[in-house]
Coordinates of N, CA, C and O in Angstrom, one line a residue:
X1 N 47.7 -106.5 201.1 CA 46.3 -106.7 201.0 C 45.3 -108.1 201.7 O 45.9 -108.9 201.6
X2 N 44.2 -108.0 202.5 CA 43.9 -108.7 203.5 C 42.3 -108.9 203.0 O 41.1 -107.6 202.8
X3 N 42.1 -109.4 202.5 CA 41.0 -110.5 201.9 C 39.1 -110.9 202.6 O 40.1 -109.7 204.2
X4 N 38.6 -109.9 202.3 CA 37.2 -111.1 203.2 C 37.4 -111.9 203.9 O 37.0 -111.6 205.0
X5 N 37.7 -112.9 203.0 CA 37.7 -114.5 203.4 C 39.0 -114.2 204.2 O 39.4 -115.4 205.9
X6 N 40.1 -113.7 204.7 CA 41.2 -114.0 205.7 C 40.7 -113.1 206.7 O 40.8 -113.6 208.0
X7 N 39.8 -112.8 206.3 CA 38.9 -111.8 207.8 C 38.1 -112.0 208.5 O 38.5 -113.0 209.6
X8 N 37.0 -112.9 208.5 CA 37.3 -114.5 208.4 C 38.0 -115.1 208.5 O 37.1 -115.6 210.2
X9 N 38.3 -115.2 208.1 CA 39.2 -116.5 209.2 C 39.6 -115.8 209.9 O 39.7 -117.2 211.3
X10 N 40.3 -115.3 211.2 CA 40.7 -114.6 211.8 C 40.2 -114.8 212.6 O 40.6 -114.7 214.2
X11 N 38.8 -113.8 211.9 CA 37.7 -114.1 212.9 C 37.7 -114.6 213.7 O 37.1 -115.0 214.7
X12 N 36.6 -116.1 213.3 CA 36.3 -117.3 213.2 C 37.5 -117.8 214.7 O 37.2 -119.0 215.4
X13 N 39.1 -117.6 214.4 CA 39.8 -118.2 214.8 C 40.3 -117.6 215.7 O 40.6 -118.3 217.1
X14 N 39.5 -116.8 216.4 CA 39.7 -115.5 217.0 C 38.7 -116.2 218.4 O 38.7 -116.0 219.2
X15 N 37.5 -116.2 218.0 CA 36.7 -116.4 218.3 C 36.2 -118.3 219.0 O 36.6 -118.6 220.7
X16 N 36.7 -119.2 218.1 CA 37.2 -120.3 218.7 C 38.4 -120.4 220.5 O 38.1 -121.6 220.7
X17 N 39.1 -119.7 219.9 CA 40.2 -119.6 221.1 C 39.8 -118.3 221.7 O 39.9 -119.3 223.4
X18 N 38.8 -117.9 221.8 CA 38.2 -116.7 223.1 C 37.9 -117.9 224.1 O 37.2 -118.2 225.0
X19 N 36.4 -119.2 223.2 CA 35.8 -120.7 223.6 C 36.3 -121.2 224.6 O 36.2 -121.7 225.2
X20 N 37.9 -121.3 223.8 CA 38.7 -122.7 224.0 C 40.2 -121.1 225.9 O 39.4 -122.6 226.2
X21 N 39.8 -120.0 225.9 CA 39.9 -119.7 226.9 C 38.9 -120.6 228.2 O 39.0 -119.9 229.6
X22 N 37.3 -119.3 227.9 CA 36.6 -119.4 228.3 C 36.5 -121.3 229.3 O 35.9 -121.0 230.2
X23 N 37.0 -121.9 227.9 CA 36.2 -123.2 229.1 C 37.6 -123.7 229.9 O 37.1 -124.7 230.5
X24 N 38.5 -123.4 230.2 CA 39.7 -123.7 230.8 C 39.9 -122.6 231.6 O 41.2 -123.4 232.7
X25 N 38.7 -121.4 231.6 CA 39.3 -120.9 233.1 C 40.3 -120.0 232.8 O 40.7 -119.8 234.1
X26 N 40.8 -119.8 231.7 CA 41.9 -118.6 231.5 C 41.8 -117.4 231.4 O 42.6 -116.6 231.6
X27 N 40.9 -116.7 231.5 CA 40.1 -115.5 231.9 C 40.0 -114.7 232.8 O 40.5 -113.8 233.1
X28 N 40.0 -115.9 233.5 CA 39.8 -115.3 235.2 C 38.7 -114.5 235.4 O 38.2 -114.1 234.8
X29 N 38.8 -113.6 236.3 CA 37.3 -112.5 236.8 C 36.8 -113.2 237.0 O 36.6 -114.0 237.8
X30 N 35.6 -113.1 237.8 CA 34.7 -112.7 238.3 C 32.8 -114.5 237.6 O 32.5 -114.4 237.7
X31 N 33.8 -114.1 236.4 CA 33.2 -115.7 235.8 C 32.9 -117.4 236.8 O 33.9 -117.5 237.0
X32 N 31.4 -116.8 236.2 CA 30.7 -118.8 237.8 C 30.9 -120.0 235.6 O 30.8 -119.7 235.3
X33 N 31.8 -120.4 236.5 CA 31.5 -122.1 235.0 C 30.2 -121.9 234.8 O 30.2 -121.6 234.0
X34 N 28.5 -121.3 234.6 CA 27.8 -121.5 233.9 C 27.6 -120.5 233.2 O 27.9 -120.9 232.5
X35 N 28.6 -119.2 234.0 CA 28.9 -118.7 232.9 C 30.1 -118.4 231.7 O 29.7 -118.0 230.3
X36 N 30.4 -118.6 232.4 CA 31.5 -119.4 231.3 C 30.9 -120.5 230.6 O 32.0 -119.8 228.9
X37 N 30.8 -121.4 230.0 CA 29.8 -122.4 229.5 C 29.0 -122.1 228.4 O 29.0 -121.7 227.2
X38 N 28.3 -120.6 229.1 CA 27.1 -119.8 228.1 C 28.1 -118.9 226.8 O 27.7 -118.8 225.6
X39 N 29.2 -118.2 227.6 CA 29.9 -117.2 227.2 C 31.1 -118.5 226.2 O 31.0 -116.8 224.6
X40 N 31.0 -118.9 226.2 CA 31.6 -120.0 224.8 C 31.2 -120.6 224.2 O 30.6 -120.3 222.4
X41 N 29.5 -119.9 224.2 CA 28.6 -120.7 223.9 C 28.6 -120.1 222.7 O 28.6 -119.9 221.6
X42 N 27.9 -118.5 222.9 CA 28.1 -117.4 222.6 C 29.1 -117.6 221.0 O 28.8 -116.4 220.4
X43 N 30.7 -117.1 221.9 CA 31.2 -117.3 221.1 C 31.5 -118.5 219.8 O 31.8 -118.1 218.9
X44 N 31.1 -119.6 220.4 CA 31.3 -120.5 219.4 C 29.5 -119.9 218.3 O 30.4 -120.0 216.8
X45 N 28.7 -119.9 218.3 CA 27.8 -119.3 217.8 C 28.2 -118.3 216.7 O 27.6 -118.7 215.6
X46 N 28.5 -117.1 218.1 CA 29.6 -116.2 216.3 C 30.0 -116.6 215.4 O 30.2 -116.3 214.1
X47 N 31.4 -117.8 215.5 CA 32.1 -118.4 215.4 C 31.5 -119.0 213.6 O 31.9 -119.0 212.4
X48 N 30.5 -119.0 214.3 CA 29.9 -120.4 213.4 C 28.9 -119.0 212.4 O 28.9 -119.7 211.0
X49 N 28.4 -117.9 212.5 CA 27.7 -117.4 211.4 C 29.1 -116.2 211.2 O 29.1 -116.2 210.2
X50 N 29.9 -116.6 211.1 CA 31.0 -115.9 210.5 C 31.6 -117.2 209.5 O 31.6 -116.7 208.2
X51 N 31.1 -118.1 210.1 CA 31.6 -119.5 208.6 C 31.0 -119.3 208.0 O 31.5 -119.3 206.3
X52 N 29.3 -119.1 208.5 CA 28.7 -119.5 207.1 C 28.3 -117.9 206.0 O 28.4 -117.6 204.8
X53 N 29.0 -116.4 207.1 CA 29.4 -115.1 205.9 C 29.9 -115.9 205.0 O 30.0 -115.0 204.1
X54 N 31.7 -116.0 205.2 CA 32.3 -116.3 204.7 C 32.1 -117.1 203.6 O 32.7 -117.0 202.8
X55 N 31.5 -117.9 203.7 CA 31.2 -119.6 202.9 C 29.7 -118.5 201.8 O 30.9 -118.8 200.1
X56 N 29.1 -117.3 202.1 CA 28.7 -117.5 201.1 C 28.6 -116.2 200.9 O 28.2 -116.2 199.2
X57 N 30.2 -115.2 201.2 CA 30.4 -114.2 200.3 C 31.5 -114.5 199.0 O 31.6 -114.6 198.2
X58 N 32.3 -115.9 199.8 CA 33.3 -116.3 199.0 C 31.8 -116.7 197.1 O 33.2 -117.9 195.8
X59 N 30.6 -117.6 197.5 CA 30.1 -118.0 196.1 C 29.9 -116.5 195.5 O 28.7 -117.9 194.7
X60 N 30.3 -115.9 196.3 CA 28.8 -114.9 195.7 C 27.6 -114.6 195.5 O 26.9 -114.5 194.7
X61 N 27.0 -115.2 196.2 CA 25.4 -115.3 196.7 C 25.2 -114.1 196.5 O 23.5 -113.8 196.9
X62 N 25.6 -112.9 196.5 CA 24.3 -111.1 197.1 C 23.9 -111.7 198.7 O 22.9 -111.6 198.8
X63 N 24.6 -111.7 199.8 CA 24.1 -112.2 201.2 C 24.5 -110.7 201.6 O 24.7 -110.9 203.1
X64 N 25.1 -110.1 201.1 CA 26.1 -108.7 201.9 C 25.0 -107.9 202.8 O 24.9 -107.2 203.9
X65 N 23.7 -108.0 202.3 CA 22.6 -107.1 202.7 C 21.8 -108.1 203.7 O 20.8 -106.8 204.4
X66 N 21.4 -109.1 204.1 CA 20.9 -110.1 204.4 C 21.8 -110.2 205.9 O 22.2 -110.2 206.4
X67 N 20.7 -109.8 206.6 CA 20.8 -109.9 208.4 C 20.8 -110.4 209.1 O 21.1 -111.8 210.5
X68 N 19.5 -111.8 208.5 CA 18.7 -112.6 209.7 C 19.3 -113.7 208.9 O 20.1 -114.5 207.8
X69 N 20.3 -115.2 209.7 CA 21.1 -116.2 209.8 C 20.3 -117.3 209.1 O 20.6 -117.5 208.4
X70 N 19.0 -116.7 209.8 CA 17.5 -117.6 209.6 C 18.4 -118.2 207.4 O 18.5 -119.2 207.1
X71 N 17.5 -116.5 207.5 CA 18.2 -116.7 205.9 C 19.1 -117.2 205.9 O 18.5 -118.1 204.6
X72 N 20.0 -117.0 206.2 CA 21.7 -117.5 205.9 C 21.0 -118.8 205.3 O 21.9 -119.6 204.0
X73 N 20.1 -119.2 206.6 CA 21.0 -121.2 206.6 C 20.1 -121.5 205.6 O 20.1 -122.6 205.1
X74 N 19.0 -120.9 205.5 CA 18.2 -121.9 204.7 C 18.9 -121.5 202.9 O 18.5 -122.4 202.5
X75 N 19.0 -120.5 203.0 CA 19.7 -121.0 201.7 C 21.1 -120.7 201.4 O 21.6 -121.8 200.2
X76 N 21.8 -122.0 202.7 CA 23.0 -121.9 202.5 C 23.2 -123.2 201.7 O 23.6 -124.2 200.9
X77 N 22.0 -124.2 201.9 CA 22.0 -126.1 201.3 C 21.9 -125.7 199.7 O 22.7 -126.8 199.5
X78 N 22.1 -124.7 198.9 CA 21.8 -124.1 197.7 C 23.3 -124.6 197.3 O 24.3 -124.6 196.5
X79 N 24.6 -124.1 198.2 CA 26.1 -123.2 197.9 C 27.1 -124.3 198.5 O 28.1 -124.6 197.8
X80 N 26.6 -125.6 200.0 CA 27.1 -126.7 200.2 C 26.6 -127.7 200.1 O 27.3 -129.3 201.1
X81 N 25.7 -128.0 200.1 CA 25.3 -128.9 200.3 C 23.8 -129.3 201.4 O 23.7 -129.1 201.7
X82 N 23.1 -130.9 201.1 CA 21.7 -130.8 201.5 C 22.3 -130.9 203.0 O 22.0 -130.6 204.3
X83 N 23.5 -132.8 203.5 CA 23.9 -132.8 204.4 C 23.8 -131.5 206.1 O 24.4 -130.9 206.4
X84 N 25.0 -130.4 204.9 CA 26.4 -129.8 205.6 C 25.5 -128.5 205.9 O 25.9 -128.1 207.0
X85 N 24.0 -127.8 205.3 CA 24.2 -126.8 205.8 C 22.8 -127.2 207.5 O 22.9 -126.7 207.7
X86 N 22.9 -128.6 206.7 CA 21.7 -129.5 207.8 C 22.4 -129.3 208.7 O 22.1 -128.9 210.1
X87 N 23.4 -129.7 209.0 CA 24.0 -129.7 210.3 C 24.6 -128.6 210.2 O 24.7 -128.4 211.8
X88 N 25.3 -128.0 209.7 CA 24.8 -125.6 210.5 C 23.8 -125.7 211.4 O 24.1 -125.1 212.6
X89 N 22.8 -126.0 210.2 CA 21.5 -124.8 211.3 C 21.9 -125.8 212.7 O 20.7 -124.6 213.1
X90 N 21.7 -127.5 212.5 CA 21.0 -128.0 213.7 C 22.1 -127.3 214.3 O 22.0 -126.9 215.8
X91 N 23.1 -127.5 214.6 CA 24.2 -126.8 215.3 C 24.4 -125.4 216.1 O 24.0 -125.3 216.7
X92 N 23.8 -124.3 214.5 CA 23.4 -122.7 215.3 C 21.9 -123.0 216.2 O 21.7 -122.3 217.2
X93 N 20.8 -123.7 216.3 CA 19.9 -124.0 216.4 C 20.2 -124.2 217.9 O 19.5 -123.7 219.1
X94 N 21.0 -124.9 218.1 CA 21.5 -125.8 219.9 C 22.7 -125.0 220.1 O 22.0 -124.3 221.6
X95 N 22.7 -123.4 219.9 CA 24.4 -123.0 220.1 C 23.3 -121.7 220.9 O 23.0 -121.4 221.3
X96 N 22.1 -121.4 219.9 CA 21.4 -120.6 219.3 C 20.1 -120.9 221.5 O 20.2 -119.6 222.3
X97 N 19.6 -121.9 221.7 CA 19.3 -122.3 222.7 C 20.5 -122.3 223.9 O 19.7 -121.8 224.6
X98 N 21.5 -122.8 223.8 CA 22.6 -122.5 224.6 C 22.4 -121.3 225.5 O 22.8 -120.6 226.0
X99 N 22.3 -120.7 224.4 CA 23.1 -118.5 225.6 C 22.0 -117.7 225.7 O 22.5 -116.9 225.8
X100 N 19.9 -118.3 225.6 CA 19.5 -117.8 226.0 C 19.6 -118.6 227.1 O 19.7 -119.3 227.4
X101 N 19.3 -117.0 228.4 CA 20.0 -117.1 229.7 C 18.5 -117.4 230.2 O 17.5 -115.9 229.3
X102 N 18.0 -118.3 230.8 CA 16.0 -118.3 231.3 C 15.8 -118.8 232.5 O 16.6 -119.2 233.4
X103 N 16.0 -118.2 233.6 CA 16.1 -117.8 234.9 C 15.5 -119.5 235.2 O 15.8 -120.2 236.5
X104 N 14.4 -120.4 234.9 CA 14.4 -121.5 235.8 C 14.5 -122.9 235.0 O 14.1 -123.0 235.2
X105 N 15.5 -121.7 233.4 CA 16.4 -123.3 232.6 C 17.7 -123.9 233.4 O 18.4 -122.7 233.4
X106 N 17.7 -124.5 233.5 CA 19.8 -124.8 233.5 C 20.0 -125.0 231.8 O 20.4 -124.5 231.2
X107 N 22.0 -123.7 232.3 CA 22.3 -123.2 231.0 C 22.7 -124.5 231.0 O 23.3 -125.2 230.9
X108 N 23.7 -124.8 229.3 CA 24.3 -125.7 228.9 C 25.2 -126.5 229.8 O 26.2 -124.9 230.1
X109 N 26.0 -127.5 229.9 CA 26.8 -127.6 230.9 C 28.5 -127.7 230.4 O 28.5 -127.4 228.5
X110 N 29.3 -128.0 231.2 CA 30.1 -127.7 230.3 C 30.8 -129.2 229.0 O 31.2 -128.4 228.2
X111 N 30.4 -130.2 230.1 CA 30.9 -131.2 228.4 C 29.8 -130.9 226.8 O 30.6 -131.3 226.1
X112 N 28.6 -130.7 227.0 CA 27.9 -130.1 226.9 C 28.9 -128.6 224.9 O 28.6 -129.2 224.0
X113 N 28.7 -127.6 225.8 CA 29.9 -126.5 225.4 C 31.0 -127.6 224.3 O 31.5 -127.0 223.2
X114 N 31.7 -128.4 224.5 CA 32.4 -129.0 224.5 C 32.6 -129.5 223.6 O 33.0 -129.6 222.9
X115 N 31.3 -130.5 223.3 CA 31.2 -131.8 222.6 C 30.8 -129.5 220.8 O 31.2 -130.7 220.2
X116 N 30.1 -129.2 221.2 CA 29.4 -128.0 220.7 C 30.7 -127.3 219.5 O 31.2 -127.2 218.4
X117 N 31.9 -127.2 220.6 CA 33.1 -126.5 220.0 C 33.8 -127.4 218.9 O 34.2 -126.6 218.0
X118 N 34.2 -129.5 219.3 CA 34.5 -130.1 218.4 C 33.8 -129.1 217.5 O 34.3 -129.5 215.3
X119 N 32.1 -130.0 217.5 CA 31.3 -128.8 215.9 C 31.7 -128.5 215.4 O 31.8 -128.2 214.0
X120 N 31.7 -127.6 215.9 CA 31.4 -126.1 215.5 C 33.5 -125.6 214.7 O 32.9 -125.5 213.4
X121 N 34.3 -126.4 215.4 CA 36.1 -125.9 214.8 C 35.5 -127.3 213.0 O 35.8 -127.1 212.0
X122 N 35.3 -128.5 213.2 CA 34.8 -129.2 211.7 C 33.5 -128.8 211.2 O 34.6 -129.1 209.8
X123 N 33.3 -127.8 211.5 CA 32.1 -127.7 210.3 C 32.4 -126.1 209.4 O 32.9 -126.4 208.7
X124 N 33.1 -125.2 210.4 CA 34.7 -124.3 210.0 C 35.0 -124.8 209.1 O 36.0 -123.3 208.0
X125 N 35.8 -126.3 209.5 CA 36.5 -126.4 208.5 C 36.0 -126.9 206.9 O 36.4 -126.9 205.9
X126 N 34.8 -127.3 206.6 CA 34.6 -128.5 205.7 C 33.8 -127.0 205.4 O 33.9 -127.5 204.4
X127 N 33.5 -125.7 205.9 CA 32.5 -125.0 205.2 C 33.9 -123.9 204.5 O 33.7 -122.7 203.5
X128 N 34.8 -124.0 205.5 CA 36.1 -123.4 204.1 C 36.5 -124.0 203.2 O 37.6 -123.9 202.7
X129 N 36.6 -125.6 203.3 CA 37.6 -125.6 201.8 C 36.5 -125.8 201.0 O 35.8 -125.9 200.7
X130 N 37.7 -126.1 200.1 CA 37.1 -125.4 198.8 C 35.6 -126.8 197.4 O 36.4 -128.0 198.5
X131 N 34.7 -126.7 197.8 CA 33.8 -127.2 196.9 C 33.4 -127.1 195.3 O 34.1 -126.2 195.2
X132 N 32.3 -128.2 195.3 CA 31.5 -127.9 194.2 C 31.5 -127.0 194.8 O 29.9 -127.1 195.4
X133 N 30.1 -126.3 193.4 CA 29.1 -125.1 193.9 C 28.0 -125.9 192.9 O 28.1 -126.0 191.7
X134 N 26.6 -126.2 193.9 CA 25.9 -126.8 193.7 C 25.0 -125.7 192.7 O 25.2 -124.4 193.0
X135 N 24.5 -126.5 192.1 CA 22.7 -125.9 191.3 C 22.0 -125.4 191.4 O 22.1 -125.8 192.7
X136 N 21.5 -123.9 191.6 CA 19.8 -124.1 191.9 C 19.3 -125.0 192.0 O 19.2 -125.5 190.7
X137 N 18.4 -125.8 191.9 CA 17.1 -127.1 191.5 C 16.6 -126.8 191.1 O 16.3 -127.1 189.5
X138 N 16.4 -125.7 190.5 CA 15.6 -125.5 189.3 C 16.4 -125.1 188.1 O 15.7 -125.2 187.4
X139 N 18.1 -125.3 188.2 CA 18.6 -125.0 187.4 C 19.5 -126.3 186.2 O 19.1 -126.3 185.5
X140 N 18.5 -127.7 187.3 CA 19.5 -128.4 187.0 C 18.5 -129.8 186.9 O 17.4 -129.7 188.1
X141 N 18.3 -130.3 185.7 CA 17.5 -131.3 185.3 C 16.4 -131.2 185.4 O 15.0 -132.6 185.5
X142 N 15.3 -130.4 185.2 CA 14.1 -129.9 184.6 C 13.4 -129.5 184.4 O 13.4 -129.5 183.2
X143 N 12.0 -131.5 183.7 CA 11.6 -131.4 182.6 C 10.9 -130.1 182.2 O 9.9 -129.1 182.8
X144 N 10.9 -129.1 180.8 CA 10.5 -128.1 180.4 C 9.3 -128.7 179.8 O 9.1 -129.2 178.5
X145 N 8.0 -128.2 180.8 CA 6.4 -128.0 179.9 C 6.5 -128.2 178.6 O 7.0 -126.2 178.3
X146 N 6.1 -128.2 177.7 CA 5.6 -128.0 176.3 C 4.3 -127.1 176.7 O 3.1 -127.1 177.7
X147 N 4.3 -125.5 175.8 CA 3.7 -125.2 175.6 C 2.0 -125.3 176.2 O 1.5 -124.5 176.7
X148 N 1.3 -126.1 175.4 CA 0.5 -126.3 175.5 C -0.6 -127.1 177.2 O -1.5 -127.2 177.1
X149 N 0.7 -127.9 177.8 CA 1.0 -128.2 179.1 C 0.7 -126.9 179.8 O 2.0 -126.6 180.2
X150 N 0.4 -126.6 180.7 CA -0.1 -126.4 182.0 C -0.1 -126.4 183.6 O -0.7 -127.3 183.5
X151 N 0.3 -125.8 184.6 CA 0.8 -126.7 185.8 C -0.9 -127.2 186.0 O -1.4 -127.5 186.8
X152 N -2.0 -126.0 185.8 CA -3.4 -126.4 186.0 C -4.0 -127.1 185.8 O -4.6 -128.3 186.2
X153 N -4.0 -126.7 184.0 CA -4.4 -128.0 183.5 C -3.9 -129.7 183.6 O -5.2 -130.4 183.7
X154 N -2.5 -130.3 184.1 CA -2.4 -131.1 184.9 C -2.9 -131.6 186.2 O -3.5 -132.5 186.5
X155 N -3.1 -130.5 187.6 CA -3.9 -130.4 189.1 C -4.8 -130.7 187.8 O -6.1 -131.4 188.7
X156 N -6.0 -130.2 187.2 CA -7.2 -130.4 186.8 C -7.1 -132.1 186.3 O -8.2 -132.0 186.4
X157 N -6.4 -132.4 185.6 CA -7.2 -133.9 184.9 C -6.7 -134.5 186.1 O -7.3 -135.1 185.8
X158 N -5.9 -135.0 187.4 CA -4.9 -134.9 187.9 C -6.4 -135.4 188.9 O -6.9 -135.8 189.2
X159 N -6.6 -134.1 189.1 CA -8.3 -134.2 190.4 C -9.3 -134.6 189.3 O -10.0 -135.5 190.8
X160 N -9.3 -134.9 187.9 CA -10.9 -135.6 188.1 C -10.8 -136.6 187.7 O -11.7 -137.6 187.4
X161 N -9.6 -137.4 187.1 CA -9.6 -139.1 187.3 C -9.2 -139.5 188.6 O -9.8 -140.0 189.3
X162 N -9.2 -138.6 189.6 CA -8.7 -139.2 190.9 C -11.0 -139.0 191.6 O -11.2 -139.7 191.8
X163 N -11.6 -138.0 191.6 CA -12.5 -138.2 191.3 C -14.1 -139.5 191.4 O -14.9 -139.3 191.9
X164 N -12.9 -139.3 189.6 CA -14.1 -140.4 189.1 C -13.9 -141.9 189.7 O -14.8 -142.6 189.5
X165 N -12.3 -142.1 189.8 CA -12.4 -143.4 189.9 C -12.5 -143.1 191.5 O -12.2 -144.5 192.4
X166 N -12.4 -142.9 192.4 CA -11.7 -142.6 193.8 C -10.0 -142.9 194.0 O -9.9 -143.9 195.7
X167 N -9.7 -143.1 193.0 CA -7.8 -143.4 193.3 C -7.4 -142.5 192.4 O -7.7 -141.9 191.9
X168 N -6.1 -143.1 192.7 CA -5.2 -142.0 192.3 C -4.0 -142.4 191.2 O -4.1 -143.9 191.3
X169 N -4.1 -142.0 190.4 CA -4.5 -142.6 189.5 C -2.5 -142.8 188.9 O -2.0 -142.3 189.7
X170 N -1.9 -144.0 188.0 CA -0.3 -144.0 188.3 C 0.0 -142.6 187.3 O -0.2 -142.2 186.5
X171 N 1.7 -142.8 187.9 CA 1.8 -140.9 187.2 C 3.0 -141.5 186.0 O 3.0 -142.4 185.8
X172 N 2.1 -140.7 185.5 CA 3.0 -141.0 183.9 C 3.6 -140.1 182.7 O 3.4 -139.2 183.5
X173 N 4.2 -139.6 182.7 CA 4.9 -138.4 181.5 C 3.6 -138.2 180.7 O 3.6 -136.7 180.9
X174 N 2.6 -137.9 180.1 CA 2.2 -137.9 179.6 C 0.8 -137.6 180.2 O 0.6 -137.7 181.1
X175 N -0.4 -135.7 180.2 CA -1.2 -135.3 180.9 C -2.2 -136.0 180.0 O -2.6 -135.7 178.8

């Protein structure tokens, strides 16, 4: 029986092989060097997206119906950590820019796509590695306010003290 993560891993591997074939000119045909670089960037971006999808599915994050990659990338940090999610988002953005064709812009160079290829391979490996699932920020270490203390009351008290003295009062636990 094949699981979703096995299928995702096979798809990612196939896309990385396709990118390598495009960069080494192994596919033949009428592709130019710039066309091969752009095609490899597409394959790398789709591989990264598939790795993110597999990660979120393995965490049972409930993103089955979400199609927006930007939404997935925003939520990824809660499941893999801020540093890894930031690197994935930055690389995805660069790959997206490299995939777009503008008649007055030069596409990604062969060497740039090679750098992206190494980065995608490293990030796919990091995303696939079993790790600790992080708790959502509101679930860890948040101080519960007493019932008589409301956020609006704290803001009004802070604003009144600032308006009276012209300076910001020191932060205290008491309101």
